[in-house]
Coordinates of C-alpha atoms in Angstrom, one line a residue:
Chain Y
M148 CA 88.7 78.7 115.0
P149 CA 86.9 76.8 112.3
T150 CA 89.4 75.1 109.9
A151 CA 88.1 77.1 106.9
D152 CA 88.7 80.5 108.7
L153 CA 92.1 79.4 109.7
A154 CA 93.1 78.3 106.2
R155 CA 91.8 81.6 104.9
L156 CA 93.9 83.7 107.2
Q157 CA 96.9 81.5 106.5
S158 CA 96.4 82.0 102.8
I159 CA 96.0 85.8 103.1
A160 CA 99.1 86.1 105.3
R161 CA 101.1 84.0 102.9
D162 CA 100.0 86.3 100.0
C163 CA 100.9 89.4 102.1
R164 CA 104.3 88.0 102.9
V165 CA 105.0 87.5 99.2
Q166 CA 103.9 91.1 98.6
I167 CA 106.1 92.4 101.4
I168 CA 109.1 90.7 99.8
R169 CA 108.1 91.9 96.3
M170 CA 107.7 95.5 97.2
L171 CA 110.8 95.7 99.3
T172 CA 112.9 94.1 96.6
H173 CA 111.5 96.7 94.1
A174 CA 112.2 99.5 96.6
G175 CA 115.7 98.4 97.2
S176 CA 115.4 99.5 100.8
G177 CA 113.1 99.0 103.8
H178 CA 112.4 96.7 106.7
P179 CA 111.6 93.1 106.0
G180 CA 112.3 91.5 109.4
G181 CA 109.7 93.4 111.4
S182 CA 107.2 93.4 108.5
L183 CA 107.3 89.6 108.5
S184 CA 107.0 89.4 112.2
V185 CA 103.9 91.5 112.4
I186 CA 102.0 90.4 109.3
D187 CA 100.0 87.6 111.0
I188 CA 98.8 90.1 113.6
L189 CA 97.8 92.6 110.9
T190 CA 96.2 89.9 108.8
T191 CA 94.0 88.8 111.8
L192 CA 93.1 92.4 112.5
F193 CA 92.1 93.3 109.0
F194 CA 90.4 90.0 108.0
A195 CA 89.0 88.6 111.1
R196 CA 88.4 91.6 113.4
M197 CA 88.3 95.3 112.4
R198 CA 85.3 97.0 111.0
Y199 CA 86.1 99.3 108.1
D200 CA 85.1 100.3 104.6
P201 CA 87.9 100.7 102.1
K202 CA 85.6 102.9 100.0
R203 CA 85.0 105.1 103.0
P204 CA 88.3 105.4 104.9
D205 CA 86.9 108.3 106.9
W206 CA 83.8 106.4 108.1
P207 CA 83.5 107.8 111.7
D208 CA 82.5 104.4 113.2
R209 CA 85.4 102.5 111.7
D210 CA 87.9 100.6 113.9
R211 CA 91.4 102.1 113.8
L212 CA 94.9 100.7 113.7
V213 CA 97.9 102.8 114.7
L214 CA 101.0 101.1 113.5
S215 CA 103.4 102.7 116.0
K216 CA 106.3 100.7 114.6
G217 CA 105.9 102.7 111.4
H218 CA 109.0 101.3 109.7
C219 CA 107.0 98.0 109.2
V220 CA 104.4 99.7 107.1
P221 CA 105.1 97.4 104.1
A222 CA 103.1 94.8 106.1
L223 CA 100.3 97.3 106.5
Y224 CA 100.3 98.3 102.8
S225 CA 100.1 94.6 101.9
V226 CA 96.9 94.0 104.0
M227 CA 95.4 97.4 102.9
A228 CA 95.9 96.4 99.3
K229 CA 94.4 93.0 99.9
A230 CA 91.4 94.7 101.7
G231 CA 90.8 97.0 98.7
F232 CA 92.1 100.4 99.9
F233 CA 94.2 100.6 96.7
P234 CA 95.1 98.3 93.8
E235 CA 97.8 95.6 94.6
G236 CA 99.8 96.7 91.6
R237 CA 100.6 100.0 93.4
L238 CA 102.6 98.1 96.1
I239 CA 105.7 98.2 93.9
T240 CA 105.7 102.0 94.0
L241 CA 106.7 101.8 97.7
R242 CA 109.4 104.4 98.5
K243 CA 109.3 105.8 94.9
L244 CA 109.0 109.4 94.1
G245 CA 105.4 110.6 94.0
S246 CA 104.0 107.4 95.6
P247 CA 101.5 107.6 98.4
L248 CA 103.3 104.5 99.8
Q249 CA 105.9 106.5 101.7
G250 CA 108.8 104.7 103.4
H251 CA 107.0 105.4 106.7
P252 CA 103.2 106.0 106.9
D253 CA 101.8 109.4 105.8
R254 CA 98.1 109.9 106.8
V255 CA 97.2 112.3 104.1
M256 CA 98.9 110.8 101.1
L257 CA 97.3 107.4 101.7
P258 CA 93.7 107.3 102.9
G259 CA 93.2 104.5 105.4
I260 CA 96.5 105.3 107.3
E261 CA 95.3 106.6 110.7
A262 CA 98.4 108.4 111.8
A263 CA 101.9 109.4 110.7
T264 CA 104.3 107.2 112.6
G265 CA 107.9 106.2 112.2
S266 CA 109.4 108.4 114.8
L267 CA 109.2 105.6 117.4
G268 CA 107.4 105.9 120.6
Q269 CA 104.6 108.2 119.5
G270 CA 101.8 105.9 118.3
L271 CA 100.5 104.8 121.7
S272 CA 99.8 108.4 122.8
M273 CA 97.8 109.0 119.6
A274 CA 95.9 105.8 120.0
L275 CA 95.0 106.9 123.5
G276 CA 93.7 110.2 122.2
M277 CA 91.7 108.4 119.5
A278 CA 90.2 105.9 121.9
L279 CA 89.3 108.7 124.3
G280 CA 87.7 110.9 121.6
L281 CA 85.7 108.0 120.3
R282 CA 84.5 107.1 123.8
L283 CA 83.5 110.7 124.4
D284 CA 81.3 110.6 121.4
G285 CA 79.8 107.2 122.3
R286 CA 81.1 105.6 119.1
P287 CA 81.4 101.8 118.9
S288 CA 84.8 101.9 117.3
R289 CA 87.8 100.1 118.7
V290 CA 91.4 101.3 118.4
Y291 CA 94.3 98.9 117.9
C292 CA 97.9 100.0 118.4
V293 CA 100.9 97.8 117.4
L294 CA 104.1 98.6 119.2
G295 CA 107.6 97.3 118.3
D296 CA 109.6 95.9 121.2
G297 CA 112.7 98.1 120.7
E298 CA 110.3 101.0 120.4
T299 CA 109.3 100.6 124.1
Q300 CA 112.7 101.9 125.0
E301 CA 111.3 105.3 124.1
G302 CA 110.2 107.3 127.2
Q303 CA 106.9 108.5 125.7
V304 CA 105.7 105.0 125.5
W305 CA 105.8 104.8 129.3
E306 CA 104.1 108.2 129.7
A307 CA 101.3 106.7 127.6
A308 CA 101.4 103.3 129.4
M309 CA 101.0 105.1 132.8
A310 CA 98.1 107.2 131.5
A311 CA 96.1 104.7 129.5
P312 CA 94.4 102.7 132.3
K313 CA 93.5 105.9 134.1
L314 CA 92.5 108.2 131.2
G315 CA 88.8 108.8 130.8
Q316 CA 87.9 107.1 134.1
P317 CA 85.4 106.7 135.4
D318 CA 82.9 107.6 132.7
H319 CA 84.9 106.9 129.6
P320 CA 87.5 104.2 130.3
L321 CA 89.6 103.2 127.3
D322 CA 88.4 99.6 127.1
N323 CA 88.0 100.2 123.4
L324 CA 91.8 100.2 123.1
C325 CA 93.9 97.1 122.6
V326 CA 97.7 97.3 122.3
I327 CA 99.8 94.5 120.8
L328 CA 103.5 94.3 121.3
D329 CA 105.3 92.6 118.4
Y330 CA 108.0 91.0 120.6
N331 CA 110.4 89.7 118.0
G332 CA 113.5 90.4 120.1
I333 CA 115.5 92.3 117.5
Q334 CA 116.1 96.0 116.9
L335 CA 118.3 97.8 114.4
D336 CA 121.6 97.5 116.0
D337 CA 121.3 94.0 117.6
F338 CA 119.2 91.7 119.7
V339 CA 117.0 93.7 122.1
K340 CA 118.5 91.9 125.0
K341 CA 121.9 93.1 124.0
V342 CA 121.0 96.7 123.3
L343 CA 118.7 97.3 126.3
D344 CA 116.8 94.4 127.7
L345 CA 113.1 95.0 128.2
E346 CA 112.6 92.2 130.7
P347 CA 110.5 91.7 132.7
V348 CA 108.0 92.9 130.1
L349 CA 104.9 91.4 131.5
E350 CA 105.6 92.6 135.0
K351 CA 106.3 96.1 133.8
W352 CA 103.0 96.5 131.9
K353 CA 101.1 94.8 134.7
A354 CA 102.6 97.3 137.2
F355 CA 101.3 100.1 135.1
G356 CA 97.8 98.7 135.4
W357 CA 97.1 96.9 132.2
P358 CA 95.3 93.5 131.9
L359 CA 97.8 91.3 130.1
L360 CA 97.7 88.5 127.6
E361 CA 100.6 86.6 126.2
I362 CA 100.4 84.8 122.9
D363 CA 102.3 83.3 120.0
G364 CA 102.0 86.1 117.4
H365 CA 102.0 83.7 114.5
D366 CA 99.2 81.5 115.8
F367 CA 95.9 82.8 114.4
T368 CA 93.8 81.0 116.9
Q369 CA 95.7 82.5 119.8
I370 CA 95.6 86.0 118.2
T371 CA 91.9 85.8 117.6
K372 CA 91.2 84.5 121.1
A373 CA 93.3 87.3 122.7
L374 CA 91.4 89.9 120.6
D375 CA 88.1 88.4 121.8
Q376 CA 89.3 88.6 125.3
A377 CA 90.5 92.2 124.9
E378 CA 87.1 93.1 123.5
A379 CA 85.3 91.5 126.4
T380 CA 87.4 93.4 129.0
R381 CA 85.6 96.3 130.6
G382 CA 87.1 99.3 132.3
R383 CA 90.6 99.1 131.1
P384 CA 92.6 98.8 127.8
T385 CA 94.3 95.5 127.2
F386 CA 97.9 94.7 126.5
I387 CA 98.8 91.7 124.4
V388 CA 102.4 90.5 124.3
A389 CA 102.8 88.7 121.0
H390 CA 105.9 86.6 120.8
T391 CA 107.0 86.7 117.2
V392 CA 110.0 85.7 115.0
K393 CA 111.7 88.5 113.1
G394 CA 111.8 87.6 109.4
K395 CA 109.2 84.8 110.0
S396 CA 108.9 82.4 107.0
V397 CA 112.2 83.2 105.3
S398 CA 114.9 81.0 106.6
F399 CA 117.8 83.3 106.0
M400 CA 116.0 86.3 107.5
E401 CA 114.6 84.6 110.6
N402 CA 116.2 85.9 113.9
D403 CA 118.9 87.8 112.1
P404 CA 119.4 91.4 113.1
E405 CA 121.0 92.0 109.6
W406 CA 117.5 91.8 108.1
H407 CA 116.0 94.5 110.3
G408 CA 116.5 97.2 107.7
K409 CA 117.9 95.7 104.5
A410 CA 116.0 94.9 101.4
P411 CA 116.5 91.6 99.6
K412 CA 118.3 91.6 96.3
P413 CA 116.2 90.1 93.4
Q414 CA 117.6 86.6 93.8
E415 CA 117.2 86.8 97.6
G416 CA 113.7 88.0 97.1
I417 CA 112.8 85.2 94.7
R418 CA 114.3 82.6 97.2
A419 CA 112.3 84.3 100.0
I420 CA 109.1 84.0 98.0
R421 CA 109.7 80.4 97.3
E422 CA 110.3 79.7 101.0
I423 CA 107.1 81.6 102.0
L424 CA 105.2 79.5 99.6
S425 CA 106.8 76.3 101.0
V426 CA 108.0 75.2 97.6
A427 CA 111.2 73.0 97.4
E428 CA 113.8 74.2 95.0
G429 CA 113.3 71.2 92.7
D430 CA 109.6 71.9 92.5
W431 CA 110.0 75.6 91.8
P432 CA 109.9 75.6 87.9
A433 CA 106.7 73.5 87.9
Y434 CA 105.2 75.7 90.6
R435 CA 105.9 78.8 88.6
Q436 CA 104.3 77.2 85.5
A437 CA 101.2 76.3 87.5
H438 CA 100.8 79.6 89.3
A439 CA 100.6 82.6 86.9
E440 CA 100.4 85.3 89.5
T441 CA 103.5 84.1 91.4
A442 CA 105.3 83.6 88.0
A443 CA 104.5 87.2 87.1
I444 CA 105.9 88.6 90.4
V445 CA 109.0 86.5 90.1
E446 CA 109.6 87.6 86.5
E447 CA 109.3 91.2 87.6
L448 CA 112.1 90.6 90.1
E449 CA 114.2 88.8 87.5
A450 CA 113.8 91.8 85.3
L451 CA 114.9 94.0 88.1
E452 CA 118.1 92.1 88.3
K453 CA 118.9 92.8 84.7
K454 CA 118.5 96.5 85.1
Chain S
M176 CA 90.5 148.1 130.4
P177 CA 93.0 146.9 133.0
A178 CA 96.1 145.1 132.1
K179 CA 95.7 141.3 131.8
A180 CA 98.0 138.4 131.1
S181 CA 97.3 136.7 127.8
R182 CA 97.2 133.4 129.6
A183 CA 94.4 134.7 131.7
A184 CA 92.5 136.0 128.7
F185 CA 93.0 132.6 127.1
G186 CA 91.5 130.9 130.2
E187 CA 88.4 133.1 130.1
A188 CA 88.0 132.8 126.3
I189 CA 88.2 129.0 126.2
L190 CA 85.7 128.8 129.1
E191 CA 83.3 130.8 127.0
L192 CA 84.0 129.0 123.7
G193 CA 83.7 125.7 125.5
A194 CA 80.0 126.4 126.2
Q195 CA 79.3 126.9 122.5
D196 CA 81.4 124.2 121.0
P197 CA 81.3 120.7 122.6
R198 CA 84.2 119.6 120.4
I199 CA 86.6 121.7 122.4
V200 CA 88.6 119.7 124.9
I201 CA 91.7 120.5 126.9
V202 CA 94.7 118.4 127.7
D203 CA 97.0 119.6 130.4
A204 CA 100.3 118.4 131.9
D205 CA 100.0 119.4 135.5
L206 CA 100.1 123.2 134.9
R207 CA 96.4 124.1 134.9
K208 CA 96.9 126.7 137.6
S209 CA 99.5 128.3 135.4
T210 CA 98.0 127.9 132.0
M211 CA 94.7 129.1 133.4
T212 CA 92.6 126.2 132.3
S213 CA 91.2 125.3 135.8
A214 CA 88.0 127.1 135.1
F215 CA 87.3 125.2 132.0
A216 CA 88.2 121.9 133.8
K217 CA 85.8 122.8 136.5
A218 CA 83.0 123.7 134.1
Y219 CA 83.5 120.8 131.8
P220 CA 85.2 118.0 133.8
G221 CA 84.4 115.5 131.1
R222 CA 86.3 117.5 128.5
A223 CA 89.5 118.3 130.4
F224 CA 92.2 115.8 130.8
N225 CA 95.3 116.2 133.1
V226 CA 97.8 113.6 132.0
G227 CA 100.4 114.5 134.6
I228 CA 103.9 115.8 133.9
A229 CA 104.2 114.2 130.5
E230 CA 104.1 116.8 127.7
S231 CA 105.0 114.4 124.9
N232 CA 102.1 112.2 125.8
M233 CA 99.8 115.3 126.2
I234 CA 100.6 116.3 122.6
G235 CA 100.1 112.8 121.3
I236 CA 96.8 112.4 123.1
G237 CA 95.8 115.8 121.6
A238 CA 96.6 114.5 118.1
G239 CA 94.5 111.4 118.7
L240 CA 91.6 113.4 120.0
A241 CA 91.8 115.6 116.9
L242 CA 91.8 112.6 114.7
A243 CA 88.6 111.5 116.4
G244 CA 87.0 114.8 115.6
K245 CA 87.7 116.9 118.7
I246 CA 89.3 120.3 118.9
P247 CA 92.0 119.8 121.5
F248 CA 94.0 122.5 123.2
V249 CA 97.2 121.1 124.6
C250 CA 98.6 123.5 127.2
S251 CA 101.9 124.0 129.0
F252 CA 104.7 126.4 129.3
A253 CA 106.0 127.4 125.8
C254 CA 109.4 125.8 126.5
F255 CA 108.0 122.5 127.8
V256 CA 105.4 122.0 125.1
V257 CA 107.6 123.1 122.1
G258 CA 110.5 121.3 123.8
R259 CA 108.7 118.1 122.7
F260 CA 109.4 119.2 119.2
E261 CA 109.7 115.7 117.6
T262 CA 106.2 114.8 118.9
I263 CA 104.8 118.0 117.5
R264 CA 106.7 117.4 114.3
V265 CA 105.3 113.9 113.6
S266 CA 102.1 113.4 115.7
V267 CA 100.7 116.9 115.0
A268 CA 102.3 118.6 112.0
Y269 CA 103.0 115.6 109.7
T270 CA 99.9 113.8 110.8
R271 CA 98.0 117.0 110.1
A272 CA 96.1 116.7 113.4
N273 CA 93.9 119.6 114.3
V274 CA 95.7 120.4 117.6
K275 CA 95.9 123.8 119.1
I276 CA 99.2 124.1 121.0
V277 CA 99.1 126.7 123.8
G278 CA 102.5 127.8 125.1
T279 CA 102.3 130.1 128.1
H280 CA 105.1 131.8 130.0
A281 CA 106.7 133.1 126.9
G282 CA 109.9 135.1 127.3
I283 CA 112.2 136.4 130.0
A284 CA 109.3 138.4 131.4
I285 CA 108.3 135.4 133.5
G286 CA 111.1 136.7 135.7
E287 CA 112.3 134.9 138.9
D288 CA 111.9 131.3 137.7
G289 CA 114.8 131.8 135.4
Y290 CA 115.9 130.4 132.1
S291 CA 114.7 126.8 132.3
Q292 CA 111.1 127.9 132.5
M293 CA 111.3 130.6 129.8
G294 CA 110.0 130.0 126.3
L295 CA 112.8 131.7 124.3
E296 CA 113.2 129.5 121.2
D297 CA 109.7 128.2 120.7
I298 CA 108.9 130.4 117.7
A299 CA 112.2 129.5 116.0
C300 CA 111.4 125.8 116.4
L301 CA 107.8 125.9 115.1
R302 CA 108.6 128.3 112.3
A303 CA 110.5 125.5 110.7
L304 CA 107.5 123.1 110.6
P305 CA 105.5 123.3 107.4
N306 CA 101.9 123.7 108.6
I307 CA 101.8 125.3 112.1
P308 CA 100.8 128.9 112.2
I309 CA 102.2 131.0 115.1
I310 CA 100.0 133.6 116.8
Q311 CA 101.2 135.8 119.6
P312 CA 98.5 138.2 120.8
A313 CA 99.5 141.4 122.5
D314 CA 96.6 142.1 124.9
E315 CA 93.4 140.8 126.2
I316 CA 91.2 141.8 123.3
E317 CA 93.5 140.3 120.8
T318 CA 94.0 137.2 122.8
K319 CA 90.3 136.4 123.1
Q320 CA 89.8 136.9 119.4
A321 CA 92.8 134.8 118.5
V322 CA 91.6 132.0 120.7
A323 CA 88.2 132.1 118.9
Y324 CA 90.1 132.1 115.6
A325 CA 92.1 129.1 116.7
V326 CA 88.9 127.1 117.2
E327 CA 87.8 128.0 113.6
H328 CA 91.2 127.4 112.0
A329 CA 91.3 124.0 110.3
G330 CA 94.6 122.5 111.3
P331 CA 97.2 122.8 113.9
L332 CA 98.2 126.2 115.3
Y333 CA 100.4 127.6 118.1
L334 CA 99.3 130.3 120.5
R335 CA 102.2 132.0 122.4
L336 CA 101.0 133.6 125.6
T337 CA 102.5 135.5 128.5
R338 CA 102.6 135.1 132.2
Q339 CA 102.8 138.8 132.9
N340 CA 99.9 141.3 132.5
L341 CA 99.7 143.1 129.2
E342 CA 98.5 146.7 128.9
P343 CA 95.9 147.1 126.3
V344 CA 97.3 148.2 122.9
S345 CA 94.5 147.4 120.5
P346 CA 91.8 149.9 119.6
P347 CA 88.4 149.1 121.1
A348 CA 86.9 148.1 117.7
Y349 CA 89.9 145.8 116.9
R350 CA 89.2 142.7 114.8
F351 CA 91.9 140.1 114.7
Q352 CA 92.5 138.9 111.2
F353 CA 94.7 135.8 110.6
G354 CA 97.8 136.6 108.7
K355 CA 97.4 140.4 109.1
A356 CA 99.7 142.8 110.9
V357 CA 98.2 146.1 112.3
V358 CA 99.7 149.5 112.3
L359 CA 99.1 150.9 115.8
R360 CA 101.0 154.2 115.3
P361 CA 101.9 155.9 112.1
G362 CA 105.4 157.2 111.4
G363 CA 107.8 157.5 108.5
D364 CA 111.3 157.4 109.8
V365 CA 111.5 153.9 111.0
A366 CA 109.2 150.9 111.4
I367 CA 109.1 149.1 114.7
L368 CA 107.6 145.6 114.2
A369 CA 106.8 144.2 117.6
S370 CA 104.9 141.3 119.0
G371 CA 103.5 140.1 122.3
G372 CA 104.9 141.1 125.7
P373 CA 107.1 144.1 124.7
L374 CA 104.7 145.6 122.2
F375 CA 103.4 148.1 124.8
N376 CA 107.0 149.2 125.5
A377 CA 107.5 149.6 121.8
L378 CA 104.6 152.1 121.7
K379 CA 106.1 153.9 124.7
A380 CA 109.5 154.0 123.0
A381 CA 107.8 155.5 119.9
E382 CA 106.5 158.4 122.1
K383 CA 110.1 159.0 123.4
L384 CA 111.5 158.9 119.9
E385 CA 108.9 161.5 118.8
G386 CA 110.5 163.8 121.4
E387 CA 113.8 163.2 119.7
G388 CA 112.4 164.0 116.3
V389 CA 112.0 160.5 115.1
R390 CA 108.6 159.4 113.8
A391 CA 108.4 155.7 114.3
E392 CA 105.7 153.5 112.9
V393 CA 104.7 150.8 115.3
V394 CA 103.2 147.6 113.9
N395 CA 101.7 144.7 115.9
V396 CA 102.8 141.5 114.2
S397 CA 100.7 139.1 116.2
C398 CA 100.7 136.6 113.4
I399 CA 104.3 135.6 113.1
K400 CA 103.6 132.8 110.7
P401 CA 102.4 133.4 108.2
L402 CA 103.8 136.9 108.1
D403 CA 101.8 139.8 106.6
E404 CA 104.3 140.2 103.8
E405 CA 102.4 143.0 102.1
R406 CA 102.2 145.1 105.3
I407 CA 105.8 144.5 106.3
V408 CA 107.3 145.1 102.9
G409 CA 105.1 148.2 102.8
S410 CA 106.4 149.5 106.1
A411 CA 110.0 148.7 105.0
T412 CA 109.5 150.6 101.7
R413 CA 108.0 153.6 103.4
T414 CA 110.5 154.0 106.2
G415 CA 113.7 152.3 104.8
R416 CA 114.6 151.1 108.3
V417 CA 113.1 148.2 110.3
V418 CA 113.5 147.3 114.0
T419 CA 112.0 144.1 115.4
V420 CA 111.1 143.8 119.0
E421 CA 110.3 140.5 120.7
D422 CA 110.7 138.6 124.0
H423 CA 112.3 135.7 122.3
S424 CA 115.6 134.8 120.9
I425 CA 116.6 137.1 118.0
W426 CA 117.7 133.9 116.2
G427 CA 114.8 132.5 114.4
G428 CA 112.0 134.5 116.0
L429 CA 110.1 137.5 114.6
G430 CA 113.4 139.2 113.8
G431 CA 114.6 136.2 111.9
A432 CA 111.3 135.9 110.0
V433 CA 111.2 139.6 109.0
S434 CA 114.9 139.5 108.0
E435 CA 114.4 136.5 105.8
L436 CA 111.4 138.1 104.1
L437 CA 113.0 141.5 103.5
A438 CA 116.3 140.0 102.4
E439 CA 114.5 138.3 99.6
V440 CA 111.8 140.7 98.7
H441 CA 112.9 144.2 99.6
P442 CA 116.4 144.4 101.1
T443 CA 116.2 146.8 104.0
P444 CA 118.5 147.3 107.0
V445 CA 117.0 145.5 110.0
K446 CA 117.9 145.7 113.7
R447 CA 116.6 142.8 115.8
L448 CA 115.9 143.6 119.4
G449 CA 115.3 140.6 121.6
I450 CA 117.1 138.0 123.7
Q451 CA 120.6 136.8 122.9
G452 CA 121.8 133.8 124.8
F453 CA 120.2 132.4 128.0
G454 CA 117.8 134.3 130.2
E455 CA 118.2 134.5 133.9
S456 CA 116.3 135.1 137.1
G457 CA 115.2 138.5 138.1
D458 CA 112.3 140.8 138.4
P459 CA 110.5 141.2 135.0
K460 CA 111.0 144.9 134.8
G461 CA 114.7 144.6 135.6
L462 CA 115.1 141.9 133.0
Y463 CA 113.5 143.9 130.3
A464 CA 115.7 146.9 131.2
K465 CA 118.8 144.6 131.1
H466 CA 117.9 143.1 127.8
G467 CA 116.9 146.4 126.2
L468 CA 113.2 145.7 125.9
D469 CA 111.9 148.4 128.2
P470 CA 110.8 151.7 126.5
E471 CA 114.2 153.3 127.1
G472 CA 116.1 150.3 125.8
I473 CA 114.0 150.1 122.7
A474 CA 114.3 153.8 122.0
R475 CA 118.0 153.6 122.6
G476 CA 118.3 150.6 120.2
V477 CA 116.3 152.5 117.5
M478 CA 118.4 155.7 117.9
K479 CA 121.7 153.7 117.7
F480 CA 120.4 151.9 114.6
L481 CA 119.5 155.2 113.0
N482 CA 123.0 156.6 113.9
R483 CA 121.4 159.5 115.8

């Protein structure tokens, strides 16, 4: 990937991480860990891959994303705002009464959301149906589905996994579908390995008939390459196992099951933002002075604390 | 017109409608021979998908197809398809996906297969969801029109169909109207509100009651959700006594819906005839007799209710 493109994606993902922390801190509840693990994948999809028009969210030829792990929708809201689906200022209405930014995605309240998810295990089936419907109509659209790792403990995922490589064959194979597993290794109660180990993951999906790719889900070059490869694959949908770090870029959240579903308190949120921006504690006052946008976000959070 | 199962009428109707509207697709879960979609699948192999014995996935695929602009009919036994309630709840209802859910083998009248194959709580489950209408046609004419309506209806919808043959009850010029109940027989002493399988028996019961000096109005409530509130309140007002008849649990079905409505709008004594508890294996006629849904049972239930 050209250096400029890489730097652009890194910068967008950094901004989105800040927004994720900002909106969750305002909301006072939600899921930071998985939002931070999936954000590099969503950033790549929205800013280096998918075709869409934020002014026409119902454009029939758009590419679609089904975020099956619906609890990580703050990550999706952050990229959607960045992409122009709605103003960034609205992000802090997350989970508030009357906001279209529901705690888990609502397709009707927020145009651009493709499916209601949040009851885990259902997104892949819907993605299959979408991919099939688009193929039947000869549309060029691609469908992306992001699964959580713990989510694949749900039986419906395996019904869909078994069907996907066969559905639509031979005339309308679902090679317009690409599934990405956000393999961060942690679910609500504990580490996935401790609750119900998924291994061997690759062998399972392979046995179900999927072409497989395995990547670092925080490496934009690897993500992009895998998406290229998926797009070039004919006859079958592709499954990408993306190894990720839950809570990525915030030291005290990384790899800690505690941060699956707990919002940061204002001071924690501010510290998280500083870490995301890679600013040392000593340099923080100067950084805030030099960066008005960040300063405004931080001041908002400080004000929250006084409430 | 000979008796015909509403599942069979559905199979014929969808085959015909499929020729006119290429958006119609069918998703099955290995019960094509039972849900009567084989003819459609044969005529339009590119628009019929059998996903194997996986009803949740069937429903979800239906939702996705709907979101891509298709009009999918997802078909299985009423108990199996509605049994995947959580998938219907989020992938169809909350997603507002234009999926037509078809549940066949409604009620104890499926007979010998026994309780695990009987749809007895499906209406109760789907009544609780905000945006899924429930239609239970009572004969061939009504079924065919209801299927045509389902294609036109913007949004999800549930069609509850029978395995057993249904005697014709609708007048030849009948026009199905969404949300409307139809008086099939006038009478002022009691209103029998019936739906689906046992409706014919309710009419027969009304004949018997006439012999006992009771004039029973019989109403076909094919649209269980939304209810025809005006018609039902009107019947209750006219007769002062309401009996509901259904091949479904009396808890949460037509009887539940009517009771809730009347309790709030026009308090009226209501007797719910239907199934209580689990079903069981047996011949359909014998089962209806045992559960009081044959003409004699319904007439007996009405007489007891009226203290006669």
